[in-house]
Coordinates of C-alpha atoms and ligand atoms in Angstrom, one line a residue:
M515 CA 93.9 112.5 7.8
N516 CA 91.6 109.5 8.0
F517 CA 92.0 107.4 11.1
K518 CA 90.4 104.0 11.8
I519 CA 90.7 103.3 15.5
A520 CA 90.0 100.0 17.2
V521 CA 88.7 100.7 20.7
L522 CA 89.5 97.9 23.2
A523 CA 88.1 99.1 26.5
G524 CA 88.5 95.8 28.4
D525 CA 87.7 95.4 32.0
G526 CA 87.4 97.2 35.4
I527 CA 87.8 101.0 34.9
G528 CA 88.7 100.4 31.2
P529 CA 85.3 101.3 29.7
E530 CA 85.1 104.5 31.9
I531 CA 88.5 105.9 30.9
S532 CA 88.2 104.7 27.3
A533 CA 85.0 106.8 26.9
Q534 CA 86.9 109.9 28.0
G535 CA 89.9 109.2 25.7
V536 CA 87.6 108.6 22.8
D537 CA 85.8 111.9 23.4
V538 CA 89.1 113.7 23.4
I539 CA 90.1 112.1 20.1
K540 CA 86.8 113.2 18.6
A541 CA 87.2 116.7 19.8
I542 CA 90.7 116.9 18.4
A543 CA 89.6 115.4 15.1
K544 CA 86.9 118.0 14.8
K545 CA 89.2 120.8 15.6
F546 CA 91.9 119.7 13.2
G547 CA 89.7 118.4 10.4
H548 CA 90.5 114.7 10.7
E549 CA 88.0 111.9 9.8
V550 CA 88.0 109.4 12.6
S551 CA 86.0 106.2 12.8
F552 CA 85.9 103.9 15.8
Q553 CA 85.2 100.3 16.1
S554 CA 84.9 98.6 19.5
A555 CA 86.1 95.1 20.1
L556 CA 86.1 92.7 23.0
C557 CA 89.2 91.8 25.0
G558 CA 90.1 90.5 28.5
A559 CA 87.6 89.2 31.0
A560 CA 84.8 90.8 29.1
A561 CA 85.8 88.7 26.1
I562 CA 86.2 85.5 28.1
D563 CA 82.7 86.0 29.5
A564 CA 81.2 86.7 26.1
V565 CA 83.1 84.2 23.9
G566 CA 85.5 82.3 26.0
D567 CA 88.7 83.9 24.5
P568 CA 90.5 87.0 25.9
F569 CA 91.6 88.0 22.5
P570 CA 89.1 86.7 20.0
D571 CA 89.9 86.4 16.3
E572 CA 87.3 88.9 15.5
T573 CA 89.1 91.4 17.7
F574 CA 92.4 90.6 16.1
K575 CA 90.9 91.2 12.7
I576 CA 89.5 94.6 13.8
C577 CA 92.9 95.5 15.2
Q578 CA 94.7 94.5 12.0
E579 CA 92.4 96.5 9.9
A580 CA 92.7 99.7 12.0
D581 CA 95.4 102.4 11.9
A582 CA 95.7 102.3 15.7
V583 CA 94.4 100.5 18.7
F584 CA 93.2 102.5 21.6
F585 CA 93.4 100.1 24.5
S586 CA 92.5 100.6 28.1
A587 CA 93.0 97.7 30.6
V588 CA 92.3 94.1 31.3
G589 CA 92.0 92.0 34.4
D590 CA 89.5 90.8 36.9
P591 CA 89.9 89.5 40.4
K592 CA 87.8 86.4 39.8
F593 CA 90.8 85.2 37.7
D594 CA 93.6 86.6 40.0
N595 CA 92.4 84.4 42.9
N596 CA 92.2 81.3 40.9
P597 CA 95.7 79.9 40.0
S598 CA 94.2 77.0 38.2
A599 CA 92.1 79.1 35.8
K600 CA 92.8 77.8 32.3
V601 CA 92.3 81.2 30.6
R602 CA 93.1 84.6 32.0
P603 CA 92.3 88.2 30.8
E604 CA 96.0 89.1 30.7
Q605 CA 96.6 86.4 28.1
G606 CA 94.4 88.6 25.8
L607 CA 96.8 91.5 26.2
L608 CA 99.8 89.3 25.6
A609 CA 98.2 87.7 22.6
M610 CA 97.5 91.2 21.2
R611 CA 101.1 92.3 21.6
K612 CA 102.4 89.1 20.1
K613 CA 100.0 88.8 17.2
L614 CA 100.4 92.5 16.2
G615 CA 104.2 92.2 16.5
L616 CA 104.4 95.0 19.1
F617 CA 108.0 94.5 20.3
A618 CA 108.6 98.1 21.5
N619 CA 106.8 99.5 24.4
I620 CA 107.5 103.2 24.9
R621 CA 106.8 104.4 28.4
P622 CA 107.6 108.0 29.1
V623 CA 108.1 109.0 32.8
E624 CA 107.5 112.7 33.4
T625 CA 106.8 114.9 36.3
F626 CA 104.1 117.6 36.5
K627 CA 105.2 120.5 38.5
C628 CA 101.9 120.9 40.4
L629 CA 102.0 117.2 41.3
L630 CA 105.5 116.9 42.6
H631 CA 104.2 116.7 46.2
K632 CA 102.1 113.7 45.3
S633 CA 105.1 111.6 44.7
P634 CA 106.4 109.7 47.7
L635 CA 109.8 111.0 46.7
K636 CA 111.2 114.4 47.7
D637 CA 110.3 117.2 45.4
E638 CA 113.9 118.3 44.8
L639 CA 114.8 114.8 43.9
I640 CA 112.3 114.4 41.1
E641 CA 111.8 117.9 39.8
G642 CA 112.6 117.9 36.1
A643 CA 112.9 114.1 35.8
D644 CA 112.0 113.2 32.3
F645 CA 113.0 109.9 30.8
I646 CA 111.6 107.2 28.5
C647 CA 111.7 103.5 29.3
I648 CA 111.8 101.4 26.2
R649 CA 110.6 97.9 27.2
E650 CA 111.0 94.9 24.9
L651 CA 107.4 93.5 24.7
T652 CA 107.2 90.3 22.8
G653 CA 110.1 88.2 24.1
G654 CA 111.8 87.1 27.3
M655 CA 110.1 85.2 30.1
Y656 CA 106.7 86.3 29.1
F657 CA 106.8 84.3 25.9
G658 CA 109.7 81.8 26.4
E659 CA 109.2 78.1 27.0
K660 CA 107.2 77.4 30.2
Y661 CA 106.6 74.4 32.3
E662 CA 104.2 74.2 35.2
S663 CA 103.4 71.3 37.5
D664 CA 102.7 71.0 41.2
E665 CA 106.3 70.1 41.8
K666 CA 108.3 72.4 39.5
A667 CA 107.8 75.3 37.2
Y668 CA 109.9 77.4 35.0
D669 CA 109.8 80.3 32.5
T670 CA 112.6 80.7 30.0
N671 CA 114.1 84.1 29.4
F672 CA 114.8 83.6 25.8
Y673 CA 116.1 86.2 23.4
T674 CA 117.5 86.0 19.9
R675 CA 120.0 88.5 18.4
P676 CA 117.5 89.9 15.9
E677 CA 115.0 90.5 18.7
I678 CA 117.6 92.4 20.7
E679 CA 118.9 94.4 17.7
R680 CA 115.5 95.7 16.7
I681 CA 114.6 97.0 20.1
L682 CA 118.1 98.5 20.6
K683 CA 117.7 100.3 17.3
V684 CA 114.5 101.9 18.5
A685 CA 116.2 102.9 21.7
F686 CA 119.3 104.4 20.0
E687 CA 117.0 106.3 17.7
Y688 CA 115.0 107.7 20.6
A689 CA 118.2 108.7 22.3
M690 CA 119.3 110.6 19.1
K691 CA 116.0 112.6 19.2
R692 CA 116.4 113.4 22.9
R693 CA 119.4 114.1 25.1
K694 CA 121.5 111.4 23.5
H695 CA 122.0 109.3 26.6
L696 CA 121.1 105.7 26.5
T697 CA 121.2 103.3 29.5
V698 CA 121.0 99.6 28.7
V699 CA 119.5 97.9 31.7
D700 CA 120.3 94.2 32.2
K701 CA 121.6 91.6 34.7
A702 CA 124.7 90.6 32.7
N703 CA 126.6 89.6 35.9
V704 CA 124.2 86.6 36.3
L705 CA 122.0 86.0 33.2
A706 CA 123.1 84.6 29.9
S707 CA 120.3 86.4 28.1
S708 CA 121.5 89.7 29.5
R709 CA 125.1 89.1 28.4
L710 CA 123.8 88.7 24.8
W711 CA 121.9 92.0 25.2
R712 CA 125.0 93.7 26.4
K713 CA 127.2 92.2 23.7
V714 CA 124.8 93.3 21.0
A715 CA 124.4 96.8 22.5
Q716 CA 128.2 97.2 22.6
E717 CA 128.5 96.2 19.0
M718 CA 125.8 98.7 17.9
A719 CA 126.9 101.6 20.1
P720 CA 129.7 102.7 17.6
Q721 CA 127.0 103.3 15.0
Y722 CA 125.6 106.0 17.2
P723 CA 128.8 108.0 18.2
E724 CA 126.8 111.0 19.5
V725 CA 124.9 108.8 22.0
T726 CA 126.5 108.3 25.4
T727 CA 125.7 104.6 26.1
D728 CA 126.0 103.2 29.5
Y729 CA 125.2 99.8 31.0
M730 CA 123.5 99.2 34.3
Y731 CA 122.5 96.2 36.2
V732 CA 118.7 96.2 36.9
D733 CA 119.1 96.1 40.7
N734 CA 121.2 99.2 40.5
A735 CA 118.9 100.8 38.0
S736 CA 115.9 100.3 40.2
M737 CA 117.7 102.1 43.0
R738 CA 119.1 104.9 40.7
M739 CA 115.7 105.5 39.3
I740 CA 114.3 106.7 42.6
A741 CA 117.6 108.0 44.1
E742 CA 118.6 110.1 41.0
P743 CA 115.8 109.9 38.3
R744 CA 117.3 112.9 36.4
F745 CA 120.2 110.7 35.5
F746 CA 118.1 108.9 32.9
D747 CA 117.2 110.0 29.4
V748 CA 116.3 106.8 27.5
M749 CA 116.6 103.4 29.1
V750 CA 116.1 100.2 27.3
T751 CA 115.5 96.8 28.8
E752 CA 113.9 93.4 28.4
N753 CA 110.3 92.6 28.9
T754 CA 110.2 91.6 32.6
F755 CA 112.6 94.2 33.9
G756 CA 110.7 96.9 31.9
D757 CA 107.4 95.8 33.4
I758 CA 108.8 96.2 36.9
L759 CA 110.8 99.4 36.4
T760 CA 107.9 101.2 34.8
D761 CA 105.6 100.6 37.8
E762 CA 108.4 102.0 39.9
G763 CA 108.6 105.0 37.5
S764 CA 105.0 105.9 38.2
C765 CA 106.0 106.8 41.7
I766 CA 108.0 109.6 40.2
S767 CA 105.0 111.1 38.4
G768 CA 102.9 110.7 41.5
S769 CA 100.1 108.5 40.2
M770 CA 99.8 105.4 38.1
G771 CA 96.9 107.2 36.5
L772 CA 99.2 109.6 34.7
L773 CA 101.4 107.4 32.6
P774 CA 100.5 106.6 28.9
S775 CA 102.4 104.3 26.6
A776 CA 102.7 103.3 23.0
S777 CA 103.4 99.8 21.7
T778 CA 104.9 99.7 18.3
G779 CA 106.4 97.1 16.0
T780 CA 105.4 95.4 12.8
G781 CA 101.6 95.6 13.1
T782 CA 99.0 98.2 14.2
P783 CA 100.4 100.3 17.0
V784 CA 98.6 100.2 20.4
F785 CA 98.2 103.2 22.7
E786 CA 97.4 102.4 26.3
P787 CA 97.8 103.6 29.9
I788 CA 100.4 101.6 31.8
H789 CA 98.1 101.0 34.7
G790 CA 95.8 98.1 35.1
S791 CA 92.0 97.6 35.4
W792 CA 91.6 98.7 39.0
P793 CA 88.5 96.5 39.5
Q794 CA 87.7 97.9 42.9
A795 CA 87.0 101.3 41.3
K796 CA 84.9 99.9 38.5
G797 CA 81.8 102.0 37.9
L798 CA 82.6 104.5 40.7
N799 CA 83.7 107.3 38.3
I800 CA 86.9 107.9 40.3
A801 CA 89.6 106.6 38.0
N802 CA 92.0 109.1 36.6
P803 CA 91.4 109.3 32.8
L804 CA 94.7 111.3 32.2
A805 CA 96.9 108.3 31.3
Q806 CA 94.3 107.2 28.7
I807 CA 94.0 110.8 27.4
L808 CA 97.7 111.2 27.2
S809 CA 97.8 107.9 25.3
A810 CA 95.6 109.7 22.7
A811 CA 98.3 112.4 22.5
M812 CA 100.9 109.7 21.8
L813 CA 98.6 108.3 19.2
F814 CA 98.4 111.6 17.3
E815 CA 102.2 112.2 17.7
Y816 CA 102.9 108.7 16.3
F817 CA 101.2 109.8 13.1
D818 CA 103.2 113.1 13.1
C819 CA 100.2 115.1 14.2
K820 CA 102.3 117.2 16.6
A821 CA 100.0 120.1 17.1
E822 CA 97.1 117.7 18.0
G823 CA 99.3 115.9 20.6
A824 CA 100.5 119.3 21.9
L825 CA 96.9 120.5 22.4
I826 CA 96.0 117.4 24.3
R827 CA 99.0 117.9 26.6
E828 CA 98.2 121.5 27.0
A829 CA 94.6 120.7 28.0
V830 CA 95.8 118.0 30.5
N831 CA 98.2 120.5 32.1
A832 CA 95.4 123.1 32.2
S833 CA 93.1 120.7 34.0
L834 CA 95.8 120.0 36.6
D835 CA 96.5 123.7 37.1
A836 CA 92.7 124.4 37.4
N837 CA 92.6 121.6 40.1
V838 CA 90.2 119.7 38.0
R839 CA 91.5 116.4 39.3
T840 CA 90.4 113.0 40.3
P841 CA 90.5 112.2 44.0
E842 CA 94.0 110.6 44.2
I843 CA 95.7 113.7 42.9
Q844 CA 93.4 116.4 44.2
V845 CA 94.8 119.1 46.5
E846 CA 93.7 119.1 50.1
G847 CA 90.2 120.4 50.5
G848 CA 89.9 120.7 46.7
E849 CA 86.7 119.7 44.9
K850 CA 86.8 116.1 43.8
Y851 CA 86.1 115.5 40.1
G852 CA 85.1 112.2 38.6
T853 CA 86.5 110.4 35.6
R854 CA 83.8 111.9 33.4
E855 CA 84.0 115.4 34.8
V856 CA 87.8 115.5 34.2
G857 CA 87.3 114.2 30.6
E858 CA 84.5 116.7 29.9
W859 CA 86.6 119.6 31.2
I860 CA 89.4 118.6 28.9
V861 CA 87.1 118.2 25.9
K862 CA 85.6 121.6 26.5
Y863 CA 89.1 123.2 26.8
I864 CA 90.0 121.7 23.4
E865 CA 86.7 122.9 21.8
E866 CA 87.1 126.4 23.1
K867 CA 90.8 126.7 22.2
Ligands
IPM2236 C1 101.7 96.0 31.8 C2 100.9 95.0 32.6 C3 100.9 93.7 31.9 C4 102.3 93.2 31.8 C5 100.0 92.6 32.5 C6 98.6 93.1 32.7 C7 100.0 91.3 31.7 O1 101.3 94.8 33.9 O2 101.3 96.3 30.7 O3 102.7 96.5 32.4 O4 102.8 92.5 32.7 O5 102.9 93.5 30.7
MN2237 MN1 103.0 96.1 34.4

């Protein structure tokens, strides 16, 4: 296949993990005979500094013309600590999602056997947990009407029926391909928007008779997720709830640095780690590149290149088994590998396979 990939490395640890992910894509392309071309583009704080816009038109154009976007992270403390900043790096990420119509964010939560002990949760509780959170990504409070003054402020949790239907369709289809269990997470006992979600889900469920569909309030779901994570197969939820629940999900895997994601919809799909830009670690070569590398696996799988995805996953597992790990997941007394060294080890594994 021919792939044109837009590389948006962004801020903080973004460029470091991006470089490792790109090298893995190159190694896979070489092994499987794909032609891949990369085009880098600015986003986030780096883009604000360069051109005053966190998602410049030129970047948008490069994304539109690509087959996939390989995204890393945006965010910079100089904006976090300034509530009156007019433009923020995160707006670049939101603009990208909106402009590319990426309404479905697929966030798998898995455990790695050798990392069970890294989770703050008990091993026996999380062993075998394997679910996917499908987060609606272009609606809800993130994009609804907002007002902000010194005296009052609001964000509107706005959803239309078509927006709900299309994300639920994605969720039901994922459930069909997996263990056929869908949990619709909402707050229908309080929120009107959630009641519409639940109503639409109840109307659609009969079209998927093989899927067991259940409904759970988000407060309960957040508890169930850590008390009994194996309960879940596919969960689907609105933008804000999905944002919160997937950070919680990373505690099951043991590190934020392990979870990849895919954002899909009407435009070019984006593959990105769920973690942020970790500015404190910038340039230190300590960030875990695995979430980014696993995002590359999701990229290939999206294009039906299953063997390519599988080899990346095999290489990642092999690196963990060989204790080639970044500091936050290294075993006690184990040698500490940097971002680059972990990436290089994985590339070598792929080349020698
Ligand atoms: C995520 C991030 C973003 C979000 C931020 C950086 C705007 O936390 O991708 O989960 O809230 O969606
Ligand atoms: Mn988040």
